[in-house]
CSV table of C-alpha atoms and ligand atoms in Angstrom, one decimal:
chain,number,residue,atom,x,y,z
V,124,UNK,CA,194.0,131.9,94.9
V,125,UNK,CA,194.5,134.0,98.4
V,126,UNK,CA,192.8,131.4,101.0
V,127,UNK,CA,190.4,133.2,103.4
V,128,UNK,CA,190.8,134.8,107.0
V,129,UNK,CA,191.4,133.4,109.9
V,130,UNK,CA,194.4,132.0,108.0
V,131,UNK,CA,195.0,129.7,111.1
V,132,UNK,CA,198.8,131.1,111.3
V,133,UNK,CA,200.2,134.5,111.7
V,134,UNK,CA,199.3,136.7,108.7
V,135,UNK,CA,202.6,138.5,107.0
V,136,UNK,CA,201.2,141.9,106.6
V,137,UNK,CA,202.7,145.3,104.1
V,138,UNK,CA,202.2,148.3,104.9
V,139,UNK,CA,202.3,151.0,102.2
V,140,UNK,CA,202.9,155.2,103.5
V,141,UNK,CA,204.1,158.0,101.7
V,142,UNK,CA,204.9,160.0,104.4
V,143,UNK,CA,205.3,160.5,108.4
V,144,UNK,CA,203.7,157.1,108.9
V,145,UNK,CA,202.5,157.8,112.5
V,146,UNK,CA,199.9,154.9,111.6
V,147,UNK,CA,202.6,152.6,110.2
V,148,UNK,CA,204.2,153.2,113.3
V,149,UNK,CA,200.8,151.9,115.4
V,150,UNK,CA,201.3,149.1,113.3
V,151,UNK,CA,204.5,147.6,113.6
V,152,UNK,CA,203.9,148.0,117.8
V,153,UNK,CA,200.6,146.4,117.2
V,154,UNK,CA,202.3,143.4,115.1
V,155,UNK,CA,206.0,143.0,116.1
V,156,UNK,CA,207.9,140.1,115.0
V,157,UNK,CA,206.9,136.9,116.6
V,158,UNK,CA,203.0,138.5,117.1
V,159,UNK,CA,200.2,135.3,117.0
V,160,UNK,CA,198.1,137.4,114.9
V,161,UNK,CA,200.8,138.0,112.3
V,162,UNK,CA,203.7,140.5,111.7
V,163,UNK,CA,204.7,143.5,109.1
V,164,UNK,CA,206.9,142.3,107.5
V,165,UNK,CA,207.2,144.7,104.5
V,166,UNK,CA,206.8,148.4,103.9
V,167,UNK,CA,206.1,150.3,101.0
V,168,UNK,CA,206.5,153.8,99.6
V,169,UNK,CA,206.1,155.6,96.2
V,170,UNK,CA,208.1,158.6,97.9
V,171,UNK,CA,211.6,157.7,98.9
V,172,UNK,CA,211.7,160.9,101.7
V,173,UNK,CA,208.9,159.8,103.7
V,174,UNK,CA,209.9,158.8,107.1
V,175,UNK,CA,208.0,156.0,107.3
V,176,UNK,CA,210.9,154.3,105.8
V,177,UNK,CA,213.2,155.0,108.6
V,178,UNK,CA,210.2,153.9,111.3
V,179,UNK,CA,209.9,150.7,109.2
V,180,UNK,CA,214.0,150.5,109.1
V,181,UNK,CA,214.4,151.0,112.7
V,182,UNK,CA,212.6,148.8,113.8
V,183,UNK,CA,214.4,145.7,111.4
V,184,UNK,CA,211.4,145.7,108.9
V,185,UNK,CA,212.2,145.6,105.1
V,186,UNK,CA,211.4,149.2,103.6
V,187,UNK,CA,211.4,149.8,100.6
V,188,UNK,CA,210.8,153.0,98.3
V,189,UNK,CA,209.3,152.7,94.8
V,190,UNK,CA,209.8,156.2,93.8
V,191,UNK,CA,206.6,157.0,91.8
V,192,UNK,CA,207.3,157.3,87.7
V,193,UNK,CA,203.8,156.2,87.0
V,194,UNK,CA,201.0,153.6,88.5
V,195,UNK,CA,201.6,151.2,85.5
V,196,UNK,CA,205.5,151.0,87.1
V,197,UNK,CA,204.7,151.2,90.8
V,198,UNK,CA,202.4,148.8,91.0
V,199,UNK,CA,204.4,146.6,88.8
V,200,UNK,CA,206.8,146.3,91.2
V,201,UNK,CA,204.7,146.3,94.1
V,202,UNK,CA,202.7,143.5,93.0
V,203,UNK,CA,205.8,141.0,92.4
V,204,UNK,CA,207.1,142.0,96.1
V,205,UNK,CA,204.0,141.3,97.4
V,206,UNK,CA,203.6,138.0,95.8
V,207,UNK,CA,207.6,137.3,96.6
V,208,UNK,CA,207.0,138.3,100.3
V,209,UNK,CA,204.4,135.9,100.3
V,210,UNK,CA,202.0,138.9,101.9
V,211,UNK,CA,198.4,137.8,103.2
V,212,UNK,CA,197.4,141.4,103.9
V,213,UNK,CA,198.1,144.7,103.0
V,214,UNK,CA,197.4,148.2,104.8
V,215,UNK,CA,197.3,151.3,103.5
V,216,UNK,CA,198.2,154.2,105.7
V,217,UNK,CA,198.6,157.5,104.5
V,218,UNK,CA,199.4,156.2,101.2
V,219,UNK,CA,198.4,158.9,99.3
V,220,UNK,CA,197.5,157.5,95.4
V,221,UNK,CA,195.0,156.0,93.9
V,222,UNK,CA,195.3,152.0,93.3
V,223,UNK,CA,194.1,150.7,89.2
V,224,UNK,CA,191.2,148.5,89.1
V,225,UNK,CA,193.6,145.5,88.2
V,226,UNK,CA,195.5,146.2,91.6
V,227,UNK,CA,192.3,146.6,93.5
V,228,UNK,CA,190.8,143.4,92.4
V,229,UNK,CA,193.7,141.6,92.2
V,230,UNK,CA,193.7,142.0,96.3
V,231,UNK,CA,190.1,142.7,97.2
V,232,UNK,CA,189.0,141.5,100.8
V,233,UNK,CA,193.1,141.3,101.1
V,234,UNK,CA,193.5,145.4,101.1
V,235,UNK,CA,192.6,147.9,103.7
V,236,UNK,CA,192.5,151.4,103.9
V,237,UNK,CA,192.5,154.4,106.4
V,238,UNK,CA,190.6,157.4,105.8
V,239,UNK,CA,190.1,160.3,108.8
V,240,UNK,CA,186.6,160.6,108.5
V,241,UNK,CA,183.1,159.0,109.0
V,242,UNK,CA,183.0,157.8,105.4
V,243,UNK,CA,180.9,157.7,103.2
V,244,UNK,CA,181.1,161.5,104.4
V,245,UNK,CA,184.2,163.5,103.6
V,246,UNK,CA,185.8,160.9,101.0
V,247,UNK,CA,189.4,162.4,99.3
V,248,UNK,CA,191.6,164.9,100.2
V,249,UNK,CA,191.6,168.2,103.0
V,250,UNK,CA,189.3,166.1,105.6
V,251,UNK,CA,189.5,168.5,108.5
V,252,UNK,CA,189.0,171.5,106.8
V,253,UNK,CA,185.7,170.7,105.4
V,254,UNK,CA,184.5,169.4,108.4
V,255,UNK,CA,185.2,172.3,109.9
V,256,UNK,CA,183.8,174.5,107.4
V,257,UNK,CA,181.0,172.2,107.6
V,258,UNK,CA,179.9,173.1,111.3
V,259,UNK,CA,180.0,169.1,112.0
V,260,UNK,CA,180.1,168.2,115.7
V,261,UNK,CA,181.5,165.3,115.5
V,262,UNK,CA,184.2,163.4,112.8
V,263,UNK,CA,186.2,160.4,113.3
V,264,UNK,CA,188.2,157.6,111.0
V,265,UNK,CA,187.2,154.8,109.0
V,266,UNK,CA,189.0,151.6,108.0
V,267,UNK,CA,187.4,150.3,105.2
V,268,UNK,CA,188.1,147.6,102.2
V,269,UNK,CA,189.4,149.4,98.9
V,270,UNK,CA,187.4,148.5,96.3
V,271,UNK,CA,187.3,150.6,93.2
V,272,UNK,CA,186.1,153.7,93.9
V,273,UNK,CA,187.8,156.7,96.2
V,274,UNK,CA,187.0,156.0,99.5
V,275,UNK,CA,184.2,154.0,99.1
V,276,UNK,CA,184.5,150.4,99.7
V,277,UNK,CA,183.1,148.6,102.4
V,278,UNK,CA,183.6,149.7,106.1
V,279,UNK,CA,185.6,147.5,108.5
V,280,UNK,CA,185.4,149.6,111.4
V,281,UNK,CA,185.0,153.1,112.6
V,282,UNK,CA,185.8,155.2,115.6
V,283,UNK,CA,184.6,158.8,116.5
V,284,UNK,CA,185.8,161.9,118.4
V,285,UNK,CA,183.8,165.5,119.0
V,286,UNK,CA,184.4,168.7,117.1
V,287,UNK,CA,185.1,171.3,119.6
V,288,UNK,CA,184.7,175.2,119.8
V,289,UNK,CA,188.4,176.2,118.4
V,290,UNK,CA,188.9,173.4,116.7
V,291,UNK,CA,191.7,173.7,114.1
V,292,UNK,CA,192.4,171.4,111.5
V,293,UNK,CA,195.8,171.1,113.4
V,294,UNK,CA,194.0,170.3,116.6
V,295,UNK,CA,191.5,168.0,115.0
V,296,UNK,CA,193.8,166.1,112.9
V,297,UNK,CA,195.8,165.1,116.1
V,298,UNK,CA,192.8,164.3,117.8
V,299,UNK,CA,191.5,162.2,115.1
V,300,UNK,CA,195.4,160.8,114.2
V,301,UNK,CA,195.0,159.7,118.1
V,302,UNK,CA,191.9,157.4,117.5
V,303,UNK,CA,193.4,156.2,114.4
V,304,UNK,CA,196.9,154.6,116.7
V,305,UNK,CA,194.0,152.1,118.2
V,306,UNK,CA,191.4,151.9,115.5
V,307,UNK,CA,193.1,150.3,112.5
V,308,UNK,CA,195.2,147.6,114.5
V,309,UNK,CA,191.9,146.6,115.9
V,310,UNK,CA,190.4,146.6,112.4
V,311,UNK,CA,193.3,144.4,111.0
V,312,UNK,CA,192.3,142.0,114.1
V,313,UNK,CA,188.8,141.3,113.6
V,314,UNK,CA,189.7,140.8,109.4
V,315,UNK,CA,192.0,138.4,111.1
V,316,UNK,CA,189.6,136.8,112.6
V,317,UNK,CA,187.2,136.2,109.9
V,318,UNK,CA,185.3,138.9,112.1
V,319,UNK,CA,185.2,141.3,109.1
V,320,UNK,CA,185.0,140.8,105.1
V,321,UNK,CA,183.4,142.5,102.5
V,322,UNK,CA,179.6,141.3,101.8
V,323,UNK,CA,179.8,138.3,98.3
V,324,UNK,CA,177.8,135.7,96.6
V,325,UNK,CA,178.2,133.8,99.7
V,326,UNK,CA,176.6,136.4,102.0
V,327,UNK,CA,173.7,136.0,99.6
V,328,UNK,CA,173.3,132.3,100.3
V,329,UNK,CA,173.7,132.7,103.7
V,330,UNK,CA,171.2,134.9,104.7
V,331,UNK,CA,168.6,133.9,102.4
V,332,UNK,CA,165.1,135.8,103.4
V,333,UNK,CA,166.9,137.9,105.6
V,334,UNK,CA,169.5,139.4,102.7
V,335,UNK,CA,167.0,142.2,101.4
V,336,UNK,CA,166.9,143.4,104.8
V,337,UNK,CA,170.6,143.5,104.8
V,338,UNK,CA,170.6,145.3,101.5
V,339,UNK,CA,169.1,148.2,102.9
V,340,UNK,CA,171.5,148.7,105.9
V,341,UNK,CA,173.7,151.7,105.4
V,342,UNK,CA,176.9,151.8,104.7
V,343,UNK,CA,177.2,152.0,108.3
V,344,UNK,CA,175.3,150.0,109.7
V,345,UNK,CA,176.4,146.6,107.8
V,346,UNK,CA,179.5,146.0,109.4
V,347,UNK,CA,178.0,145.7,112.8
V,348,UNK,CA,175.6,143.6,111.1
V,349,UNK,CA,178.5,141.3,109.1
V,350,UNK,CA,180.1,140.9,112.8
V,351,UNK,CA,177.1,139.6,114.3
V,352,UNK,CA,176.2,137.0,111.6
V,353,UNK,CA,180.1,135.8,111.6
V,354,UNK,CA,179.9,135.3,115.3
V,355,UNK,CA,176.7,133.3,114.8
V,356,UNK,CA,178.7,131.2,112.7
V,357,UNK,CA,181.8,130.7,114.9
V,358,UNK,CA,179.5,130.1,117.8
V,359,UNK,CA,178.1,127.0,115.5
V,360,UNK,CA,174.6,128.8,115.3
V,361,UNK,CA,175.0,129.4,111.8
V,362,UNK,CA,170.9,128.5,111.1
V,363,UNK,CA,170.3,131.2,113.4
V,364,UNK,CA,172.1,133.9,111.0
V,365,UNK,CA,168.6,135.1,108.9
V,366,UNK,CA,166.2,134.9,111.8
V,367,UNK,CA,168.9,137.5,113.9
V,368,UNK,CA,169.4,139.8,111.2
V,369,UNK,CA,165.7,140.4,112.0
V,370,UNK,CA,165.6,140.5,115.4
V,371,UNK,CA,164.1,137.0,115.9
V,372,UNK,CA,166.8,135.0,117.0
V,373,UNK,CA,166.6,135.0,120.8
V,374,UNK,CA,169.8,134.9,123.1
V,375,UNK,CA,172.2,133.9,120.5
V,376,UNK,CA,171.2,136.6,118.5
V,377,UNK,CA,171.0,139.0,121.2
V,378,UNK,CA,174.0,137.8,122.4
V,379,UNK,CA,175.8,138.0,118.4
V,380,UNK,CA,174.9,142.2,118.2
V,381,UNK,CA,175.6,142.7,121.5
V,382,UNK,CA,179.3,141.3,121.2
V,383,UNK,CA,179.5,142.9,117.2
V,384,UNK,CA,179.0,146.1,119.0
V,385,UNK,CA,181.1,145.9,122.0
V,386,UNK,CA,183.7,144.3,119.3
V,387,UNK,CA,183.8,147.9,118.0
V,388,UNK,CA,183.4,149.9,120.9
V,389,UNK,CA,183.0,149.7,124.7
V,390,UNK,CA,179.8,150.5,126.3
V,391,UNK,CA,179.2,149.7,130.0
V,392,UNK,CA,175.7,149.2,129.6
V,393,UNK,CA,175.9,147.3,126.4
V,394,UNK,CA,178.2,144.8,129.1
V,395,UNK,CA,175.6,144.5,131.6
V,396,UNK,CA,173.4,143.2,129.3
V,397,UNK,CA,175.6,140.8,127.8
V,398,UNK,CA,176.4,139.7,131.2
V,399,UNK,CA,172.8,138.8,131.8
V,400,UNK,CA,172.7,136.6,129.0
V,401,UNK,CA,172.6,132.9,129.5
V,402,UNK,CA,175.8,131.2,130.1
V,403,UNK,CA,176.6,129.8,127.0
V,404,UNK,CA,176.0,132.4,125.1
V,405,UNK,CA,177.8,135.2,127.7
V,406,UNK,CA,181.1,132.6,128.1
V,407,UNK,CA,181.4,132.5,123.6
V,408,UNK,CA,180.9,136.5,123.9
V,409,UNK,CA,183.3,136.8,126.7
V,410,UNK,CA,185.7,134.4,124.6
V,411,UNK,CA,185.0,136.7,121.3
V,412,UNK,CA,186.4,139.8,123.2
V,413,UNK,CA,189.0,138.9,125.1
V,414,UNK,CA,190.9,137.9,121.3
V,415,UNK,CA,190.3,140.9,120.2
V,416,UNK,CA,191.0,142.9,123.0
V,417,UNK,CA,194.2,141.1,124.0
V,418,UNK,CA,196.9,142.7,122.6
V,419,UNK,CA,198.7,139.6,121.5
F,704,GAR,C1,196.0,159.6,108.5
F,704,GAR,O1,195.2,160.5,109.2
F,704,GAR,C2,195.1,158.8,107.5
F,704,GAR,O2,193.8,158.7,107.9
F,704,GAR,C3,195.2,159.8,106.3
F,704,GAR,O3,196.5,160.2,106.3
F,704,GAR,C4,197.0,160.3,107.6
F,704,GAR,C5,198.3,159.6,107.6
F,704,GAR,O4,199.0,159.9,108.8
F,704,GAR,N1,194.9,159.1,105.1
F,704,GAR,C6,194.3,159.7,104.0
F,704,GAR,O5,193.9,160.8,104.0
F,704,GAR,C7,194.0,158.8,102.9
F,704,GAR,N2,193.1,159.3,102.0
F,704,GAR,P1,200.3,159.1,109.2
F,704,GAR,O6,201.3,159.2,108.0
F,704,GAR,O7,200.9,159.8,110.3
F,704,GAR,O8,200.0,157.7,109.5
């Protein structure tokens, strides 16, 4: 039985890339050896060429390639290292095949992915071209849970950037790649946290009245949601959690979406408004942030 996040100790994290690993690389800076949040400690790949092997190898972190001779195989072997490594998390970045059921549940809430679009849009492979094709005017990257379908599972966090006349998929994948460097070690922070988890029985209990309301949040609108009713219940307010999901729960509650957004992204004016909060609720928001923003 994996034990829930925040883990109360530093998390040992794998990574698994099948090629450049540009986000792997994010990763190990984000959660070097002897980080408070946790470490990678362990990087996978079902293509021995890819260079994120020698990032991971460089930088004194076991790699290790599992070159691909079927999923029944790879994931064989991956499961008993991740079991023997005693792993509490694991990322997937730019790993570029599709996990069985068995694997998926075996690590659901515990398994992350990154995808370079605003899912549920664009799911699976050639992102930037279709947006392109598209006419969109905006994209950006999602890290989400993996649950059994392609791209689907439940968002963590996501981060956006404009489409802009000339754009290339060239131009737009480094743009997007760029947003990606910050977005998924701040995802993997606020799982750590407890901050974001995929909605269960216990949601249910939890929100009582409120949880048809939830139900009919999209996609992306629910993690903002999930982040406000998990602060609620770090700030002890947790009696508070159905009456703010429906806009009725005064300044914690105000003070709960206000944090879940800034949590995601900055917004000046979203801060002045938390700063005119009362002072227990503005000094636990304040508190929220600064973990998540801190580096370390
Ligand atoms: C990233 O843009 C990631 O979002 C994408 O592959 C790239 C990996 O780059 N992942 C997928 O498309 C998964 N469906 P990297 O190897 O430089 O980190």
């Amino acid at each position: 039985m994996l034990t829930p996040f925040p883990l109360g100790r530093p998390a040992r994290m794998a990574v698994m890339a099948s090629g450049r690993g540009t986000n792997l690389q994010a990763l190990l800076e984000a959660f070097p050896p002897g980080n408070p949040w946790g470490e990678v400690v362990l990087v996978l790949s079902d293509n021995p060429g890819a260079y994120a092997l020698e990032r991971a190898r460089g930088r004194g972190v076991e790699a290790v390639a599992l070159p691909w001779q079927g999923r029944r195989a790879f994931e064989g072997e991956a499961l008993a290292l991740l079991g023997e490594r005693r792993i509490d998390l694991v990322l997937l970045a730019g790993f570029m095949r599709l996990l069985s059921p068995s694997f998926v549940e075996a690590w659901y809430g515990r398994l992350l992915n990154l995808h370079p679009s605003l899912l549920p849009d664009y799911p699976g492979l050639h992102v930037h071209q279709r947006v392109l094709a598209a006419g969109e005017r905006e994209t950006g990257s999602t890290v989400h849970f993996v649950d059994q379908g392609m791209d689907t599972g439940p968002i963590v966090l996501q981060g956006r950037v404009p489409v802009l006349p000339g754009d290339t998929p060239e131009t737009l994948e480094r743009r997007v790649l760029f947003l990606e460097h910050r977005l998924y070690p701040r995802a993997v922070r606020l799982v750590l946290l407890g901050l974001a988890f995929p909605p269960g029985e216990a949601l249910l209990t939890l929100l009582g009245p409120a949880w048809p309301h939830f139900q009919r949040l999209s996609p992306r609108e629910k993690p903002l949601h999930l982040r406000a009713l998990a602060l609620l219940r770090l700030w002890g307010q947790e009696g508070l959690v159905p009456a703010a999901l429906l806009g009725e729960a005064g300044a914690w509650g105000r003070g709960a979406f206000l944090t879940a957004h800034l949590l995601a992204e900055d917004h000046p004016a979203l801060r002045r408004e938390l700063a005119e909060l009362p002072e227990e609720v503005r000094l636990r928001a304040e508190e929220a942030l600064r973990r998540v923003e801190s580096p370390s």
